[in-house]
Amino acid sequence: MKRIDATIVSSEELWDGAFFLWVRAPEIATVARAGQYVMVRCGEGCDMPLRRPLSIHRVSRDGSIAFLFAVVGRGTEWLAQRSKGDSLDLFGPLGRGFEVLPASGNLLLIAGGMGIAPLVALADQAVESDRSVTLLIGYRTASQIYPQSLLPSGIETVVATEDGSLGTKGMVTDLLPEYIADTDQVFACGPLPMYKKMAEMTDITNGKPVQVLLETVLGCGVGACLGCTIETLNGNRRVCKDGPVFELKEVVWDKIIAPAASGGIDNANLV
Amino acid sequence: MKTPGLSVQLAPDNRRGLLLANPVMTASGTFGYGAEYAEVMDIQKLGAIICKGTTLKPRTGNPQPRLVETAGGVLNSIGMENIGIEALVREKAPVWAGWNVPVIVNILGESAEDYAALARRLDGVAGVSGIEVNISCPNVDAGGIEFGSSPEAAAAVTAAARANTTLPLIVKLSPNVTDITSIARAVIEAGADAVSLINTLKGMAIDLVSRRPVMGNVSGGLSGPAIKPVALHMVYQVAKAVKIPVIGCGGIATAGDALEFIMTGASAIQVGTATFSNPHAPLDVLQGIEDFMKKEGVSQLAELIGAAA
Ligand SMILES: Cc1cc2nc3c(=O)[nH]c(=O)nc-3n(C[C@H](O)[C@H](O)[C@H](O)COP(=O)(O)OP(=O)(O)OC[C@H]3O[C@@H](n4cnc5c(N)ncnc54)[C@H](O)[C@@H]3O)c2cc1C
Ligand SMILES: Cc1cc2nc3c(=O)[nH]c(=O)nc-3n(C[C@H](O)[C@H](O)[C@H](O)COP(=O)(O)O)c2cc1C
């Protein structure tokens, strides 16, 4: 883990409020693993005392990393306004990433919306190590989707939309029963309700190892402040350091609460 | 110019003393047990490390969310999650014993007896250079009123700790009081070697959508740049009122911030929340103090302490 000043190589709005950002960061690119994240300093001076965690979305051989992020508040709003050539203060890579078991040849990846971000990095890694990948992606609607052209080649992709405007109509978890049979290991990233749903589908996952990437508000990023602690069957765990990837069956799901929809500084925008 | 003298003695009246190579400490709860940051910076260069607040029994802490960002600040309600004193003595202290940097253990309890037991347990433990007594916690016997909010209760827990250890004792003052100088005087009377201030200010935030408090535990403690002027003024008041070393804390992010506290009367300072946005903040602050002293031709830190008071 290092704190570095990285230069933005490109920034593109893929769809309404969703940004795809490449930054040159060889110190991070050479060691980053899928499921790890970077703490991005947003704003000027002491404007935003907390960094914003973003998953490693892609890693390129030339020493760059990509983020994929949704504008949801002040930090991501600021980040969306950065452009090519601007400097970004990064701290990472941090956390424990996805762990693909040596014997897992067939991987099933499940993305809920923006949850695609860390799973693309995982798909890239898996393809490189000759594993077969099926990626199930759930979107709200067809106009807000991750471009197929950016997905790694050689993987199978299946789409569900809540309004049925593309692929199967419904939630991504509805696709799970159909695709899980030949799978050795499952990896998921998405909103909390998706995980809670998956946690109830034990008869379908049927003992297969399932790893999920969990989000809470993070403070230090190194396991020091205990701001991000969650309850698991093995006691308290720090999302920032012991996670953000956890075994689905390890987390005490009814104790996990989604971050507030507003609050703190966000309310200032309402005036 | 030669390297300026940065060392400070924070417990001049204590037999063991608490000599720091420089005045920069890390604030309790923001730096874990020190090792968490070993990969990020050379922690041995710090003046001292203050570890997470420690209780007699391990504690699991408050529900999420525990952190909320506000204007220039952070609200936290960790709920004193910690591994407990036994695990600290067993697993952390032996690691610290091999370090050059002194480690000070922040303790807290629900009764004066808790503080007594904690101080007794730490006495003579290799790797522990001092105790910081956190009095910003509810006194169960007094219906949950914080020890730190009355001179009598603050003095009682200080005396309980004092009677059970020869270690240097720093008492950490709460800002959520009417007259902080009366608390400072009371804990000094009860045997504190130094006082540190401030702990977090009580605060809260509301989620407009759910119409509920944002924090899992309703309210939290405010830290970060937003509280710096408040902390600075309290350090000014206390430093004028007492004769023992005062340690300044609250919103320090840069050497300039630290020097303000020092000139106001602080002999040393603690960096807390700033480490979240700048993981090198403590050492950047130290470097900046040294640079300032060189530039201004100051040979000893003591020349700056209280210079503006
Ligand atoms: C390990 C990890 C990896 C992440 N990776 C990505 C990613 O690749 N792409 C992406 O778009 N987002 C990702 N997130 C979520 C992202 O960090 C938050 O959306 C971001 O911090 C919000 O900052 P803001 O200032 O824009 O919003 P704020 O004003 O801080 O908050 C706006 C809204 O977002 C919620 N929020 C704030 N922080 C978090 C958080 N850490 N997790 C979830 N919700 C939060 C708030 O409760 C509020 O509802 C990740 C989070 C974690 C913990
Ligand atoms: C996440 C967090 C945890 C904290 N935990 C403790 C603690 O265990 N004991 C204590 O005395 N102070 C604790 N504090 C208070 C800090 O040590 C410090 O007094 C306060 O944050 C003000 O300094 P700052 O603005 O530099 O952070 C905590 C602060 C934060 C932000």
XYZ file of C-alpha atoms and ligand atoms in Angstrom:
664
model
C 0.000 0.000 0.000
C 1.300 3.402 -0.985
C 0.102 6.954 -1.093
C 0.810 8.351 -4.521
C -0.025 11.254 -6.776
C -1.387 9.705 -9.949
C -2.203 11.414 -13.224
C -5.538 10.962 -14.927
C -5.087 9.416 -18.362
C -8.728 9.583 -19.441
C -12.196 10.137 -18.053
C -15.380 9.172 -19.809
C -19.045 9.225 -18.805
C -20.272 5.795 -19.860
C -23.883 6.514 -19.045
C -25.774 9.034 -16.996
C -23.731 9.542 -13.805
C -21.392 6.586 -14.373
C -17.731 7.391 -14.968
C -14.846 5.349 -16.309
C -11.481 6.767 -15.269
C -7.966 5.616 -16.144
C -5.098 6.828 -13.980
C -1.392 6.171 -14.283
C -0.339 4.469 -11.057
C 2.414 1.871 -11.626
C 3.027 1.436 -7.872
C -0.551 0.247 -7.474
C -1.032 -1.449 -10.855
C 1.857 -3.858 -10.354
C 0.546 -5.276 -7.082
C -3.251 -4.774 -7.180
C -5.570 -7.764 -7.140
C -9.251 -7.976 -8.052
C -11.468 -7.096 -5.089
C -8.916 -4.730 -3.587
C -9.630 -1.028 -3.521
C -7.977 2.373 -3.513
C -8.787 5.260 -1.163
C -9.198 8.381 -3.301
C -8.796 11.801 -1.740
C -11.587 14.033 -3.005
C -12.027 17.795 -2.756
C -9.475 20.458 -1.914
C -7.690 20.994 1.406
C -9.636 19.670 4.381
C -12.938 19.908 2.558
C -13.557 16.144 2.769
C -11.801 14.528 5.741
C -12.622 10.996 4.565
C -11.214 9.428 1.427
C -13.593 7.582 -0.897
C -12.974 3.884 -1.530
C -13.137 2.721 -5.161
C -12.549 -0.806 -6.379
C -9.811 -1.713 -8.786
C -11.851 -1.979 -11.978
C -9.095 -2.741 -14.477
C -5.338 -2.989 -14.485
C -3.287 -2.427 -17.618
C 0.176 -3.771 -18.298
C 1.543 -0.268 -18.874
C 1.003 0.636 -15.210
C -2.438 2.206 -15.219
C -5.547 1.334 -13.260
C -9.172 2.105 -14.025
C -12.063 3.004 -11.741
C -15.743 2.718 -12.562
C -17.897 4.813 -10.296
C -21.370 6.229 -9.859
C -21.916 9.832 -8.823
C -23.855 9.538 -5.571
C -22.611 12.444 -3.450
C -20.018 15.158 -3.012
C -16.916 13.034 -3.359
C -17.886 11.228 -6.516
C -19.314 14.467 -7.923
C -15.899 16.105 -7.466
C -14.180 13.096 -9.011
C -16.472 13.194 -12.028
C -15.316 16.730 -12.732
C -11.635 15.765 -12.985
C -10.180 15.397 -16.442
C -7.153 14.147 -18.355
C -3.873 15.451 -16.941
C -5.283 16.247 -13.476
C -3.542 14.763 -10.477
C -5.302 12.370 -8.078
C -4.124 11.518 -4.562
C -4.471 7.737 -4.165
C -3.798 5.377 -1.261
C -3.722 1.688 -2.057
C -4.130 -1.013 -2.986
C -5.925 -1.913 0.217
C -7.911 -4.793 1.632
C -8.138 -8.479 0.881
C -9.346 -9.187 -2.641
C -11.264 -12.092 -4.136
C -9.658 -15.442 -3.575
C -10.075 -17.886 -6.438
C -9.481 -21.398 -5.178
C -6.840 -23.301 -7.170
C -9.371 -25.981 -8.133
C -12.019 -23.522 -9.353
C -12.078 -23.807 -13.146
C -15.583 -22.455 -13.693
C -16.398 -19.131 -12.100
C -19.803 -17.514 -11.828
C -19.714 -13.739 -11.385
C -22.847 -11.885 -10.297
C -23.020 -8.114 -10.659
C -25.781 -5.835 -9.473
C -25.473 -2.520 -11.360
C -22.264 -0.722 -10.349
C -21.213 -3.992 -8.744
C -19.695 -4.757 -12.117
C -16.719 -2.574 -11.119
C -14.544 -5.096 -9.219
C -15.878 -8.097 -11.153
C -14.376 -6.939 -14.453
C -10.948 -7.020 -12.807
C -11.716 -10.510 -11.544
C -12.907 -11.636 -14.989
C -9.687 -10.295 -16.535
C -7.607 -12.202 -13.971
C -9.617 -15.386 -14.477
C -9.373 -15.299 -18.266
C -5.620 -14.797 -17.992
C -5.350 -17.925 -15.877
C -7.477 -19.912 -18.366
C -10.569 -20.222 -16.219
C -14.017 -20.132 -17.691
C -16.178 -17.206 -16.623
C -19.919 -16.639 -16.734
C -20.963 -13.113 -15.807
C -24.543 -12.416 -14.782
C -25.349 -8.701 -14.714
C -28.470 -7.035 -13.423
C -29.362 -3.496 -14.464
C -32.318 -1.259 -13.798
C -32.867 -0.489 -17.476
C -31.206 -0.893 -20.891
C -30.077 2.728 -21.165
C -27.755 2.395 -18.156
C -25.474 -0.500 -18.902
C -21.779 -1.259 -18.969
C -20.730 -1.431 -22.629
C -20.287 -4.976 -23.888
C -17.230 -3.781 -25.832
C -15.372 -3.102 -22.587
C -15.895 -6.576 -21.182
C -13.037 -9.050 -21.547
C -13.441 -11.329 -24.544
C -13.922 -15.022 -24.005
C -16.469 -14.817 -21.207
C -20.167 -15.582 -21.297
C -22.388 -12.655 -20.344
C -26.059 -12.822 -19.373
C -28.119 -9.702 -18.684
C -31.265 -9.106 -16.677
C -33.074 -5.763 -16.400
C -35.669 -4.850 -13.829
C -37.940 -3.344 -16.496
C -37.264 -6.028 -19.098
C -35.817 -3.544 -21.595
C -32.835 -5.846 -22.159
C -32.265 -9.551 -21.534
C -34.398 -11.340 -18.987
C -36.928 -9.280 -17.038
C -36.250 -9.396 -13.315
C -33.428 -9.367 -10.807
C -29.999 -10.809 -11.460
C -30.491 -13.290 -8.637
C -33.359 -14.787 -10.664
C -30.704 -16.027 -13.127
C -28.727 -17.810 -10.451
C -30.580 -21.179 -10.445
C -30.105 -21.592 -14.184
C -26.361 -20.916 -14.242
C -25.013 -22.276 -11.006
C -24.902 -25.986 -11.850
C -21.462 -26.156 -13.534
C -19.928 -23.553 -11.271
C -17.071 -24.193 -8.855
C -17.079 -20.822 -7.140
C -19.343 -17.764 -7.084
C -18.297 -14.114 -6.746
C -20.759 -11.270 -6.306
C -20.825 -7.526 -6.005
C -23.972 -5.460 -5.752
C -26.363 -3.754 -3.373
C -27.147 -5.168 0.048
C -30.610 -6.581 -0.870
C -28.924 -8.710 -3.523
C -26.620 -10.276 -0.918
C -29.466 -10.805 1.511
C -31.407 -12.541 -1.247
C -28.415 -14.721 -2.099
C -27.922 -15.601 1.539
C -31.456 -17.027 1.527
C -30.802 -19.138 -1.575
C -28.785 -21.784 0.250
C -30.652 -24.610 -1.474
C -29.483 -23.207 -4.811
C -25.905 -22.286 -3.944
C -25.820 -25.699 -2.291
C -22.570 -25.468 -0.377
C -20.597 -23.839 -3.205
C -18.201 -21.172 -1.989
C -19.632 -17.688 -2.539
C -17.597 -14.524 -2.010
C -19.170 -11.074 -1.858
C -17.698 -7.576 -1.769
C -19.191 -5.587 1.083
C -19.435 -1.802 1.377
C -19.568 0.311 4.507
C -18.270 3.805 5.094
C -14.508 3.488 5.565
C -12.231 5.683 7.652
C -8.551 4.777 7.682
C -8.425 1.937 5.130
C -5.804 0.018 7.130
C -7.805 -1.510 9.980
C -6.925 1.086 12.588
C -10.094 3.083 13.312
C -12.765 0.344 13.472
C -15.267 2.592 11.696
C -16.219 -0.147 9.231
C -16.589 -3.180 11.504
C -19.306 -5.733 10.711
C -20.523 -8.757 12.591
C -19.638 -12.183 11.230
C -19.984 -15.693 12.550
C -16.296 -15.476 13.443
C -16.718 -12.257 15.429
C -16.214 -8.675 14.352
C -14.384 -8.084 11.087
C -13.075 -4.867 9.535
C -14.419 -4.313 6.020
C -11.371 -2.204 5.106
C -8.708 -4.704 6.101
C -10.193 -8.173 6.721
C -12.492 -7.510 3.719
C -13.958 -6.002 1.659
C -14.421 -9.535 0.335
C -16.199 -11.965 2.668
C -17.650 -15.434 2.394
C -21.415 -15.031 1.983
C -22.149 -17.561 4.710
C -19.770 -15.901 7.169
C -21.669 -12.579 7.389
C -24.534 -12.050 9.855
C -26.814 -10.493 7.243
C -29.682 -9.309 9.412
C -27.185 -7.148 11.330
C -25.874 -5.396 8.201
C -27.492 -2.057 7.468
C -27.247 -0.137 4.198
C -25.589 3.303 4.486
C -28.063 6.161 4.952
C -29.465 7.666 1.777
C -28.537 11.164 2.878
C -27.150 12.854 5.937
C -24.040 14.585 7.116
C -22.763 16.990 4.552
C -25.117 15.809 1.812
C -28.019 17.669 3.332
C -26.245 20.958 2.677
C -27.055 20.517 -1.010
C -30.769 20.635 -0.310
C -30.928 24.322 0.549
C 21.798 25.398 11.213
C 22.002 22.202 13.230
C 19.007 20.003 13.868
C 16.624 21.752 16.253
C 15.971 20.186 19.653
C 12.569 18.553 19.438
C 12.476 16.342 22.500
C 9.939 16.936 25.254
C 9.498 15.581 28.764
C 5.801 15.028 29.426
C 6.016 13.693 32.976
C 8.740 15.722 34.707
C 7.452 14.820 38.172
C 7.117 11.098 37.505
C 9.947 8.800 38.552
C 10.002 7.042 35.172
C 9.364 10.206 33.195
C 7.923 10.257 29.674
C 10.590 11.574 27.361
C 9.551 11.897 23.726
C 12.071 12.365 20.916
C 9.643 14.829 19.358
C 6.228 16.298 20.169
C 4.150 14.418 17.574
C 1.886 11.676 18.899
C -0.932 9.770 17.227
C -4.387 10.185 18.775
C -6.144 7.240 20.387
C -8.590 5.383 18.175
C -7.190 6.695 14.915
C -3.973 4.673 14.835
C -5.016 1.224 16.056
C -2.148 -0.420 17.932
C 0.482 1.211 15.739
C 1.372 -1.830 13.649
C -1.504 -1.072 11.261
C 0.530 1.863 9.950
C 3.947 0.177 9.921
C 3.646 -0.483 6.195
C 2.620 3.123 5.492
C 5.279 5.081 7.370
C 8.283 4.703 9.634
C 6.308 4.671 12.875
C 9.527 4.599 14.927
C 10.034 8.257 14.014
C 6.910 9.316 15.906
C 7.130 10.993 19.300
C 4.696 8.467 20.750
C 1.811 6.240 19.739
C -1.406 6.186 21.738
C -3.348 2.998 21.166
C -7.070 2.387 20.873
C -9.120 2.929 24.048
C -8.950 -0.269 26.063
C -11.417 -1.693 28.586
C -11.200 -4.576 31.059
C -13.285 -6.891 28.863
C -13.280 -6.966 25.046
C -16.098 -4.862 23.530
C -17.864 -5.341 20.196
C -18.885 -1.704 19.744
C -21.845 0.080 18.175
C -23.964 -0.791 15.138
C -23.191 0.673 11.710
C -22.994 3.349 10.493
C -20.158 4.417 12.758
C -18.663 7.174 10.630
C -20.359 10.136 8.974
C -18.604 12.988 7.252
C -19.833 16.486 8.088
C -18.543 19.911 7.027
C -14.789 19.730 7.639
C -15.270 16.994 10.188
C -16.127 13.398 10.960
C -18.680 12.037 13.410
C -17.728 8.696 14.917
C -19.504 6.298 17.210
C -17.233 3.282 17.336
C -18.684 2.368 20.705
C -15.310 1.535 22.210
C -14.812 -1.658 20.267
C -11.512 -3.069 21.513
C -9.733 -6.319 22.282
C -9.689 -5.838 26.067
C -6.740 -5.393 28.417
C -5.735 -9.062 28.628
C -5.334 -9.472 24.868
C -3.506 -6.152 24.752
C -0.984 -7.258 27.381
C -0.630 -10.681 25.771
C -0.496 -9.803 22.070
C 0.329 -6.118 21.594
C 2.684 -5.126 24.405
C 5.374 -7.710 23.487
C 5.485 -6.211 19.987
C 5.769 -2.678 21.390
C 8.572 -3.780 23.707
C 10.774 -4.146 20.647
C 10.054 -0.646 19.368
C 11.946 2.606 19.929
C 8.779 4.675 19.866
C 7.006 4.821 23.231
C 3.471 3.450 23.278
C 0.889 4.878 25.638
C -2.230 2.881 26.441
C -5.550 4.735 26.420
C -7.854 3.235 29.086
C -11.514 3.652 29.927
C -14.004 2.092 32.261
C -17.464 2.267 33.723
C -16.396 2.795 37.326
C -13.412 4.024 39.317
C -12.678 0.358 40.119
C -12.343 -0.372 36.389
C -9.720 2.346 36.039
C -7.911 1.049 39.099
C -7.824 -2.482 37.707
C -6.681 -1.325 34.264
C -3.856 0.766 35.707
C -2.770 -2.094 37.948
C -2.731 -4.536 35.033
C -0.510 -2.243 32.953
C 1.965 -1.444 35.695
C 5.330 -2.944 34.866
C 4.255 -4.389 31.511
C 7.188 -4.200 29.091
C 6.321 -2.124 26.029
C 3.951 0.213 27.858
C 5.459 3.662 28.495
C 2.469 5.427 29.941
C -1.277 5.556 30.382
C -3.761 7.997 28.906
C -6.916 8.006 30.997
C -9.983 8.581 28.838
C -12.625 10.160 31.059
C -15.141 10.795 28.259
C -17.251 7.799 29.086
C -20.402 7.157 31.064
C -20.134 6.572 34.800
C -22.528 3.681 35.287
C -22.844 4.321 39.047
C -23.847 7.933 38.403
C -26.619 7.199 35.901
C -24.383 7.428 32.856
C -23.061 10.957 33.314
C -19.534 11.176 31.879
C -16.667 11.075 34.382
C -15.147 13.930 32.462
C -18.022 16.282 33.095
C -17.551 16.797 36.817
C -14.324 17.691 38.652
C -15.143 15.196 41.426
C -15.738 12.203 39.148
C -12.736 13.079 36.975
C -10.559 13.316 40.061
C -11.911 10.034 41.423
C -10.948 7.994 38.351
C -7.585 9.739 38.109
C -6.863 8.954 41.750
C -7.949 5.343 41.227
C -5.510 4.953 38.344
C -2.754 6.869 40.137
C -2.913 4.662 43.210
C -2.350 1.563 41.099
C 0.527 2.397 38.800
C 3.866 4.130 38.743
C 3.514 4.704 35.003
C 3.253 8.295 33.762
C -0.404 9.277 33.720
C -1.949 11.545 31.100
C -5.599 12.427 31.659
C -7.535 13.149 28.469
C -10.117 15.849 28.952
C -13.567 16.045 27.430
C -14.597 19.298 25.719
C -18.262 18.672 26.560
C -18.074 20.654 29.785
C -18.808 24.154 31.064
C -15.381 24.922 32.488
C -12.555 22.697 31.312
C -10.015 24.378 33.591
C -11.820 23.181 36.713
C -11.614 19.589 35.466
C -7.941 20.049 34.590
C -7.152 21.363 38.073
C -9.057 18.500 39.678
C -7.211 15.748 37.790
C -3.838 17.361 38.480
C -4.702 17.463 42.166
C -5.514 13.740 41.873
C -2.115 12.913 40.419
C -2.098 13.440 36.648
C 1.380 13.979 35.181
C -0.016 15.669 32.076
C -3.355 16.449 30.475
C -4.338 15.934 26.847
C -7.204 17.730 25.151
C -9.560 17.587 23.475
C -11.560 14.442 22.973
C -14.414 14.645 20.445
C -17.330 17.071 20.706
C -20.808 15.544 20.881
C -22.711 15.810 17.597
C -25.237 14.205 15.268
C -26.587 14.112 11.713
C -30.041 13.282 10.313
C -30.944 11.185 7.274
C -33.751 13.148 5.632
C -35.048 10.208 3.639
C -35.567 7.800 6.527
C -36.139 10.724 8.950
C -33.783 9.036 11.377
C -30.377 9.876 12.847
C -27.668 8.755 10.429
C -25.505 7.099 13.055
C -26.344 3.659 14.294
C -26.005 4.949 17.838
C -27.940 8.213 17.217
C -25.100 10.577 18.118
C -21.344 10.552 17.788
C -18.182 12.461 18.513
C -17.035 15.186 16.147
C -13.366 15.371 15.161
C -11.286 16.849 12.364
C -10.560 20.384 11.109
C -14.010 21.587 12.191
C -13.077 21.356 15.886
C -9.612 22.901 15.725
C -10.493 26.441 16.883
C -12.462 25.021 19.817
C -9.598 22.735 20.800
C -7.074 25.522 20.465
C -9.013 27.801 22.769
C -9.400 25.069 25.370
C -5.669 24.351 25.254
C -5.078 28.074 25.716
C -7.354 28.165 28.764
C -5.918 25.034 30.360
C -2.269 25.876 29.663
C -2.754 29.205 31.418
C -4.413 27.546 34.399
C -2.018 24.653 35.069
C 1.702 24.033 35.499
C 2.008 20.480 34.135
C 2.525 19.643 30.435
C -0.505 20.071 28.183
C -0.925 17.924 25.065
C -2.985 19.523 22.303
C -5.339 17.545 20.074
C -8.238 18.331 17.769
C -8.197 18.914 14.027
C -4.440 19.019 13.630
C -3.645 18.231 9.993
C -0.551 20.290 9.221
C 2.593 21.564 10.933
C 0.960 24.976 10.960
C -1.936 23.593 12.997
C 0.484 21.864 15.367
C 2.554 25.016 15.844
C -0.585 26.978 16.710
C -1.243 24.517 19.541
C 2.382 24.648 20.679
C 2.440 28.439 20.694
C -0.815 28.382 22.624
C 0.805 26.335 25.358
C 0.899 22.688 24.261
C 4.148 20.813 24.932
C 3.170 18.073 22.494
C 0.343 17.389 20.050
C -1.707 14.471 18.752
C -2.708 13.876 15.146
C -5.971 11.961 14.715
C -8.540 12.237 11.941
C -6.013 13.890 9.610
C -4.303 10.530 9.171
C -7.420 9.262 7.363
C -7.090 11.804 4.549
C -3.291 11.927 4.621
C -1.832 8.646 5.875
C 1.540 10.368 6.289
C 0.082 13.257 8.287
C 1.891 12.610 11.605
C 5.339 12.515 9.997
C 4.499 15.382 7.625
C 3.564 17.438 10.690
C 6.846 16.505 12.371
C 8.886 17.436 9.300
C 7.022 20.725 9.016
C 7.727 21.639 12.648
C 11.420 20.929 12.131
C 11.492 22.981 8.915
C 9.742 25.870 10.633
C 12.215 25.847 13.519
C 15.169 25.841 11.121
C 13.709 28.651 9.064
C 12.920 30.759 12.117
C 16.205 29.977 13.839
C 14.559 28.268 16.796
C 16.988 25.854 18.460
C 14.690 24.339 21.117
C 10.999 23.506 20.948
C 10.617 24.945 24.451
C 11.146 28.409 22.972
C 7.859 28.038 21.098
C 5.711 26.456 23.817
C 3.237 29.054 25.001
C 4.878 31.785 22.915
C 1.469 33.160 21.931
C -0.274 32.735 25.256
C -14.427 -1.407 -0.635
C -15.333 -0.494 -1.398
C -15.234 -0.429 -2.779
C -16.071 0.432 -3.496
N -15.961 0.451 -4.864
C -16.749 1.259 -5.573
C -16.638 1.320 -7.000
O -15.783 0.669 -7.604
N -17.479 2.147 -7.672
C -18.420 2.914 -7.017
O -19.157 3.641 -7.682
N -18.540 2.892 -5.674
C -17.732 2.094 -4.940
N -17.850 2.087 -3.557
C -18.803 2.994 -2.916
C -18.198 4.394 -2.871
O -17.069 4.391 -2.026
C -19.218 5.428 -2.345
O -20.260 5.522 -3.274
C -18.564 6.786 -2.189
O -17.681 6.771 -1.088
C -19.603 7.863 -1.970
O -18.913 9.102 -1.811
P -19.666 10.464 -2.100
O -18.906 11.555 -1.465
O -19.930 10.631 -3.543
O -21.029 10.271 -1.383
P -21.413 10.659 0.112
O -21.907 12.062 0.090
O -20.320 10.301 1.043
O -22.607 9.663 0.315
C -23.622 9.552 -0.653
C -24.344 8.270 -0.461
O -23.459 7.146 -0.545
C -23.459 6.414 0.669
N -22.082 5.985 0.939
C -21.064 6.737 1.388
N -19.941 6.011 1.535
C -20.260 4.764 1.144
C -19.553 3.563 1.070
N -18.271 3.442 1.455
N -20.194 2.470 0.627
C -21.476 2.544 0.266
N -22.207 3.654 0.314
C -21.620 4.744 0.757
C -23.946 7.388 1.698
O -24.541 6.755 2.798
C -24.972 8.152 0.910
O -26.124 7.432 0.723
C -17.031 1.241 -2.824
C -17.112 1.177 -1.424
C -16.287 0.320 -0.714
C -16.385 0.257 0.778
C -12.581 6.879 14.836
C -12.132 7.534 16.109
C -11.947 6.748 17.257
C -11.551 7.335 18.457
N -11.345 6.537 19.554
C -10.879 7.094 20.709
C -10.587 6.286 21.845
O -10.704 5.062 21.809
N -10.138 6.905 22.987
C -9.964 8.269 23.057
O -9.554 8.779 24.086
N -10.217 9.049 21.974
C -10.673 8.506 20.820
N -10.917 9.307 19.722
C -10.688 10.763 19.829
C -9.329 11.155 19.258
O -8.282 10.527 19.940
C -9.146 12.688 19.294
O -9.200 13.129 20.632
C -10.217 13.420 18.519
O -10.525 12.717 17.337
C -9.812 14.834 18.142
O -8.631 14.854 17.373
P -8.630 14.905 15.746
O -9.542 16.009 15.327
O -7.204 15.148 15.371
O -9.106 13.591 15.293
C -11.328 8.742 18.520
C -11.514 9.506 17.360
C -11.900 8.932 16.168
C -12.092 9.799 14.955
